[in-house]
Amino acid sequence: MSSHSPGSQEHDNRQPDPILEITDTNVTYTDGESYVLEDASVSIHRDEILGIVGESGSGKSMFASAILDAVPDPGVLTGQLRYNGPDGTVDILGLSDEQLRAFRWEEIAMVFQGAMHSFNPTMKIKTHFTETLQSHDRSVSEGMSFARELLESLYLEPERVLNAYPHELSGGMQQRALIALSMVLNPEVLIMDEPTAALDLLMQRSILSLLHDLQAEYDLTIVFITHDLPLVAGIADRMAIIYAFEFVEIGPRDAIISNAAHPYTRALLQATPNINSPLEAMESIEGQGPAPANVPSGCRFHPRCPVATEECESVDPALEGAESNRHRVACHHVERAREELTVSTDEAGAFSATESTTRPSTDGEPLLELSDLEVHFESSQGLPEGLIGDPDVVRAVDGVSLSIEPQDLVCLLGESGCGKTTLGKAMIGLQEPTGGSITFRGDPLDEHDDARAALQIIHQDPSSALNPNRRIVDILSEPLLHTHPNASIAERRSRITSLLERIGMTPADAYIERYPHQLSGGEQQRVVLSRALLMDPDAVLADEAISAVDVSLRIEIMDLLLELQAEFETSYLFISHDLSNARYITEHAGGRIAVMYLGEIVEIGTAQRLLTDPRHPYTEVLRWATPALGLDTDGDDEPPVREIDVPDPINPPSGCRFHTRCPVARETCVDTSPELRDCADVDGAVACFRSDPDHQYWESEPLDGASERPE
Amino acid sequence: MNYYLRRTIRIPATILGVATLTFGLIRLLPGGPFTQLRIQLRRRGMDAQEINARIEALQNIRPDKSLPEQYIDYLIGVVQLDLGQSISLNKPVIEVIGQALPWTVFIVIVSTLLMFILGVLLGSLQAYWEGTTFDSVGSGLSILFMSIPYYIYAVAFLVVLAFSWRVFPTSAAADRSIEAGFTVAYAVSVLHHAALPIISFTIGGVGSTALSMRGNSIQVLGREFVEVARLRGLSDQRIATRYVAMNAILPMYTGLLLLIGFRLGGTVVLEEIFTYPGLGFYLIEGVNANDYPLMMGCFMVITIALVLAVYVADMTYGLIDPRISVGDADEY
């Protein structure tokens, strides 16, 4: 452990000016026996953005609560927390209850992950602002005009948002309103605990870039806590990595990304799917982080560390300077870690390394063929109303044509609410289409008796997809009873055991007697996957199948999906909102990505083509929204959309549906709708007038706020 | 057409259904209408002709008519608020109900509100002091009180407080010697007579309300927005009322209105014990005397009250909880 005070350690040319000095701070439970934050010694510099990265359950949220002395009962907070505010230095742990009440939100405010849960559901947003101002004896009229200014700079309409109840706003709007609420007293420090984790990537990136602006404008210090390393790498000045309740590495962002010293950091960098590094370089980290009750002795990472030695098992390394005192790391073998563990962000030119392995389209008939498929939902109404008024119609899927070959992989990519799940469900016959047709092996899907068994699904949340009252062996026997009705119990059991071993759940004999809640999230998802594959399906719909799994495990699950695809000769429909995951899996399988926007496919093509040569402006926007691990990325670029929020699907925009947000929209796009056409020079298809050089689009005027950008 | 209108149209439909059911069910009871009366009259030595004439005059439905005709007559009567003539009391049923209903409504509303207010207060205190002795003793007593049915309290109070100690009267809604009117003496008398029925109808309910309020509050206290409110520096009082209590009471609100409706029916036994001249009391009278018109009238009124309570709950819930856009209440 570092016994030095961080202030004396961090001297360098830029003369750090710590606004918060956290020294030897611990949070313990059960009478000091289990630590959920141990010996945290960090200083936070004035006006910096400090990114804190850790897996779920690593103690990173506890660190946020500790800064505000708001550790939930019965946790005990000890140590020293000094705040160097404009009115002198404050010892946070020495404050009285009343002083603490005033200190919080005026000096340090906090933004939580679920904005939905941070607002009182029975109060208008406005009341949240006014009551906060009143309880801190601020002028309500001045405070509210500042609030309106904040909301406006966050791309929100102040009056509309203030007069709404929380549930009337979309997730992204709520989160931005919460950020405004946290800043209404103009605090010095903003602590953000996973503020964007529940949001779409595009919204995440947009909020991040807005944060960057706000930080500069209002001289904020931001502590950004997240599990998503590439996300925070885009905006952070310095980064701290937390593992098993301890900080393992702290340093300037560039040093962490390009010259990470701790094996865990290097593994994290390697494990995160991202769009810049070559595919073969991505690897997941074996195992998972420990629970507070059984933290390993010595270096806590040693059971998962590839360079661990005997020393690591007994001696806990101190957090000390690696090169300079600004870059501190807790590892005995920094040199070996850097030599032996490669991180692919070190080199550039990622795409040269990847080969596009597009599978030549099979000559036979397609497995599934959709033509002009429509799924419209009417908002539920009772009998008298349905007879009189026009019901509101949500066009979840509106005219989609797509064909899927045997052993194909198609990834549906889009923001939440774009209809990708509905389309997926319609494709496997779980959702009755309201228009168009689906054929399965040449016949209409609903006339096919085998189709139900041949089309399977993997849900997003494995814990709710498995019956909690049945053992794994019972769960997996179910599909076998269907496919092999004559197999004996012993045969089924041995088939299940060998499959479990195949997917890395060993010893299988121990696993098959367990109940779903006794498995980790990753293991549960493997069981769900096995259950689907044991049906010998022709196609599997994987609906955000890896979103609920911890970041470090996502690659592993995707690899498993890919390996099993070959083995079971199935096609995948992979639904994702994350371009980097979509790219990983489609590029490996040689599939295509179909980008969806408000019920329509706007562009389809190979992952490589979409990344290097996107033809639709929306694809470009998604590309921008995907955090790239690199030194050249910076969070201060403006979001390349004219509107941050997705339009209401009940009343989708006329013409091209993207025209309200499109950065290059012109008059033509308002009333004419482009069709999905095959690209002339590259693979795939795109629905944008810009792909046609002779289109009248080029003659019409750009819309308000859109750029000319001729190409 | 909006939800409110639709919901309002549904009420007459429900009442029609109820009227039909009462009509049918009561006719299915053994004995048939007027058997009792016929026996009584015969005992007095009246001849058959006279009995028939008497019975015909007594009721709004003629027993010699066919069942559908009786039904139509009955429905027309209901619409005209003519529920027939009580056989045993020899008065129009609507008059009997008109006199009895206010007492029952009084007892039910006062006891239900009392139960709700006391329960909410007790429950929120228990939630704030979760795990303390107060909490465990409170929960224990709540469970004890709610598991004893209200008529046990009623009988116990009647025996001890009314008969042995003579602190409270044993019957009637007010002292007959005091003239009814808005006078202090009459009001005191009314409260004095209603005290025991109200208390015995309240105690058990306090326990169950307190337990659900305690549970709801503890859940709300653990919600993130309470934590955020605390970090925002709001006063404890504001958090307790506007954040915790508001969100904890909301799910109980519909329950409260429904409870008022259900408890109207629960007064049958209560009023019988205290000989309190309310709706329930007359219902029992009607049952005992095979007084069909009276029974049907009482059933009708109790059910209409329940239908209206549900209606009010449906209408107002959207106003109270902004998350429920009227019509699709999928939460709670």
PDB file of C-alpha atoms in Angstrom, chain A residues 68 70 101 104-105 110 112-114 117-123 127-129 131-132 135-136 165 167 181 380-385 388, chain B residues 1-3 6 9 223-235 238 242-244 246-247 250 319-325 328:
ATOM      1  CA  LEU A  68     -19.818  12.359  -0.524  1.00  0.00           C
ATOM      2  CA  ALA A  70     -22.830   8.780   1.720  1.00  0.00           C
ATOM      3  CA  ARG A 101     -26.212  18.673   3.879  1.00  0.00           C
ATOM      4  CA  ARG A 104     -23.359  18.053  -0.919  1.00  0.00           C
ATOM      5  CA  TRP A 105     -24.724  19.348  -4.199  1.00  0.00           C
ATOM      6  CA  MET A 110     -23.550  13.313  -8.195  1.00  0.00           C
ATOM      7  CA  PHE A 112     -26.468   8.245 -10.888  1.00  0.00           C
ATOM      8  CA  GLN A 113     -26.785   5.533 -13.473  1.00  0.00           C
ATOM      9  CA  GLY A 114     -30.529   5.153 -13.736  1.00  0.00           C
ATOM     10  CA  HIS A 117     -34.825   6.035 -10.593  1.00  0.00           C
ATOM     11  CA  SER A 118     -33.243   9.310  -9.578  1.00  0.00           C
ATOM     12  CA  PHE A 119     -36.398  11.360  -9.993  1.00  0.00           C
ATOM     13  CA  ASN A 120     -39.459  11.165  -7.779  1.00  0.00           C
ATOM     14  CA  PRO A 121     -41.978   9.607 -10.161  1.00  0.00           C
ATOM     15  CA  THR A 122     -44.858  11.609  -8.735  1.00  0.00           C
ATOM     16  CA  MET A 123     -43.261  15.032  -9.150  1.00  0.00           C
ATOM     17  CA  THR A 127     -40.292  20.720  -8.718  1.00  0.00           C
ATOM     18  CA  HIS A 128     -37.037  18.791  -8.390  1.00  0.00           C
ATOM     19  CA  PHE A 129     -35.167  21.912  -9.424  1.00  0.00           C
ATOM     20  CA  GLU A 131     -36.998  22.270  -4.136  1.00  0.00           C
ATOM     21  CA  THR A 132     -33.249  21.830  -4.523  1.00  0.00           C
ATOM     22  CA  SER A 135     -33.369  23.837   0.437  1.00  0.00           C
ATOM     23  CA  HIS A 136     -30.037  25.487  -0.282  1.00  0.00           C
ATOM     24  CA  TYR A 165     -43.177  14.091 -15.248  1.00  0.00           C
ATOM     25  CA  HIS A 167     -41.783   8.998 -17.074  1.00  0.00           C
ATOM     26  CA  LEU A 181     -30.247  19.007 -11.899  1.00  0.00           C
ATOM     27  CA  SER A 380     -54.390  -0.716 -27.133  1.00  0.00           C
ATOM     28  CA  GLN A 381     -57.878   0.693 -27.065  1.00  0.00           C
ATOM     29  CA  GLY A 382     -61.225  -0.511 -25.862  1.00  0.00           C
ATOM     30  CA  LEU A 383     -64.163  -1.320 -28.026  1.00  0.00           C
ATOM     31  CA  PRO A 384     -66.090   1.992 -28.259  1.00  0.00           C
ATOM     32  CA  GLU A 385     -62.949   3.974 -28.980  1.00  0.00           C
ATOM     33  CA  ILE A 388     -64.728   5.808 -33.563  1.00  0.00           C
TER      34      ILE A 388
ATOM     35  CA  MET B   1     -64.499   8.939 -27.216  1.00  0.00           C
ATOM     36  CA  ASN B   2     -62.315   9.070 -24.193  1.00  0.00           C
ATOM     37  CA  TYR B   3     -61.716   6.724 -21.353  1.00  0.00           C
ATOM     38  CA  ARG B   6     -66.393   4.806 -21.723  1.00  0.00           C
ATOM     39  CA  ILE B   9     -71.168   4.111 -19.760  1.00  0.00           C
ATOM     40  CA  ARG B 223     -35.246   3.626  -3.836  1.00  0.00           C
ATOM     41  CA  GLU B 224     -32.560   5.651  -5.491  1.00  0.00           C
ATOM     42  CA  PHE B 225     -34.576   8.849  -5.752  1.00  0.00           C
ATOM     43  CA  VAL B 226     -34.785   9.070  -1.966  1.00  0.00           C
ATOM     44  CA  GLU B 227     -31.012   8.766  -1.795  1.00  0.00           C
ATOM     45  CA  VAL B 228     -30.649  11.439  -4.468  1.00  0.00           C
ATOM     46  CA  ALA B 229     -33.109  13.693  -2.621  1.00  0.00           C
ATOM     47  CA  ARG B 230     -31.026  13.320   0.516  1.00  0.00           C
ATOM     48  CA  LEU B 231     -27.839  14.151  -1.368  1.00  0.00           C
ATOM     49  CA  ARG B 232     -29.587  17.171  -2.835  1.00  0.00           C
ATOM     50  CA  GLY B 233     -29.944  18.403   0.714  1.00  0.00           C
ATOM     51  CA  LEU B 234     -33.704  18.366   0.989  1.00  0.00           C
ATOM     52  CA  SER B 235     -35.116  18.560   4.497  1.00  0.00           C
ATOM     53  CA  ARG B 238     -39.947  17.043   2.756  1.00  0.00           C
ATOM     54  CA  ARG B 242     -43.351  14.292  -0.620  1.00  0.00           C
ATOM     55  CA  TYR B 243     -40.987  11.433  -1.418  1.00  0.00           C
ATOM     56  CA  VAL B 244     -41.598   8.498   0.882  1.00  0.00           C
ATOM     57  CA  MET B 246     -46.551   9.987  -1.303  1.00  0.00           C
ATOM     58  CA  ASN B 247     -45.019   7.069  -3.157  1.00  0.00           C
ATOM     59  CA  LEU B 250     -50.223   5.699  -3.881  1.00  0.00           C
ATOM     60  CA  LEU B 319     -54.986  12.397 -11.340  1.00  0.00           C
ATOM     61  CA  ILE B 320     -53.154  11.200  -8.273  1.00  0.00           C
ATOM     62  CA  ASP B 321     -50.439   9.120  -9.906  1.00  0.00           C
ATOM     63  CA  PRO B 322     -49.066  10.880 -12.979  1.00  0.00           C
ATOM     64  CA  ARG B 323     -47.489   7.668 -14.252  1.00  0.00           C
ATOM     65  CA  ILE B 324     -50.847   6.105 -14.865  1.00  0.00           C
ATOM     66  CA  SER B 325     -52.126   7.548 -18.061  1.00  0.00           C
ATOM     67  CA  ASP B 328     -53.732   1.488 -19.237  1.00  0.00           C
TER      68      ASP B 328
END
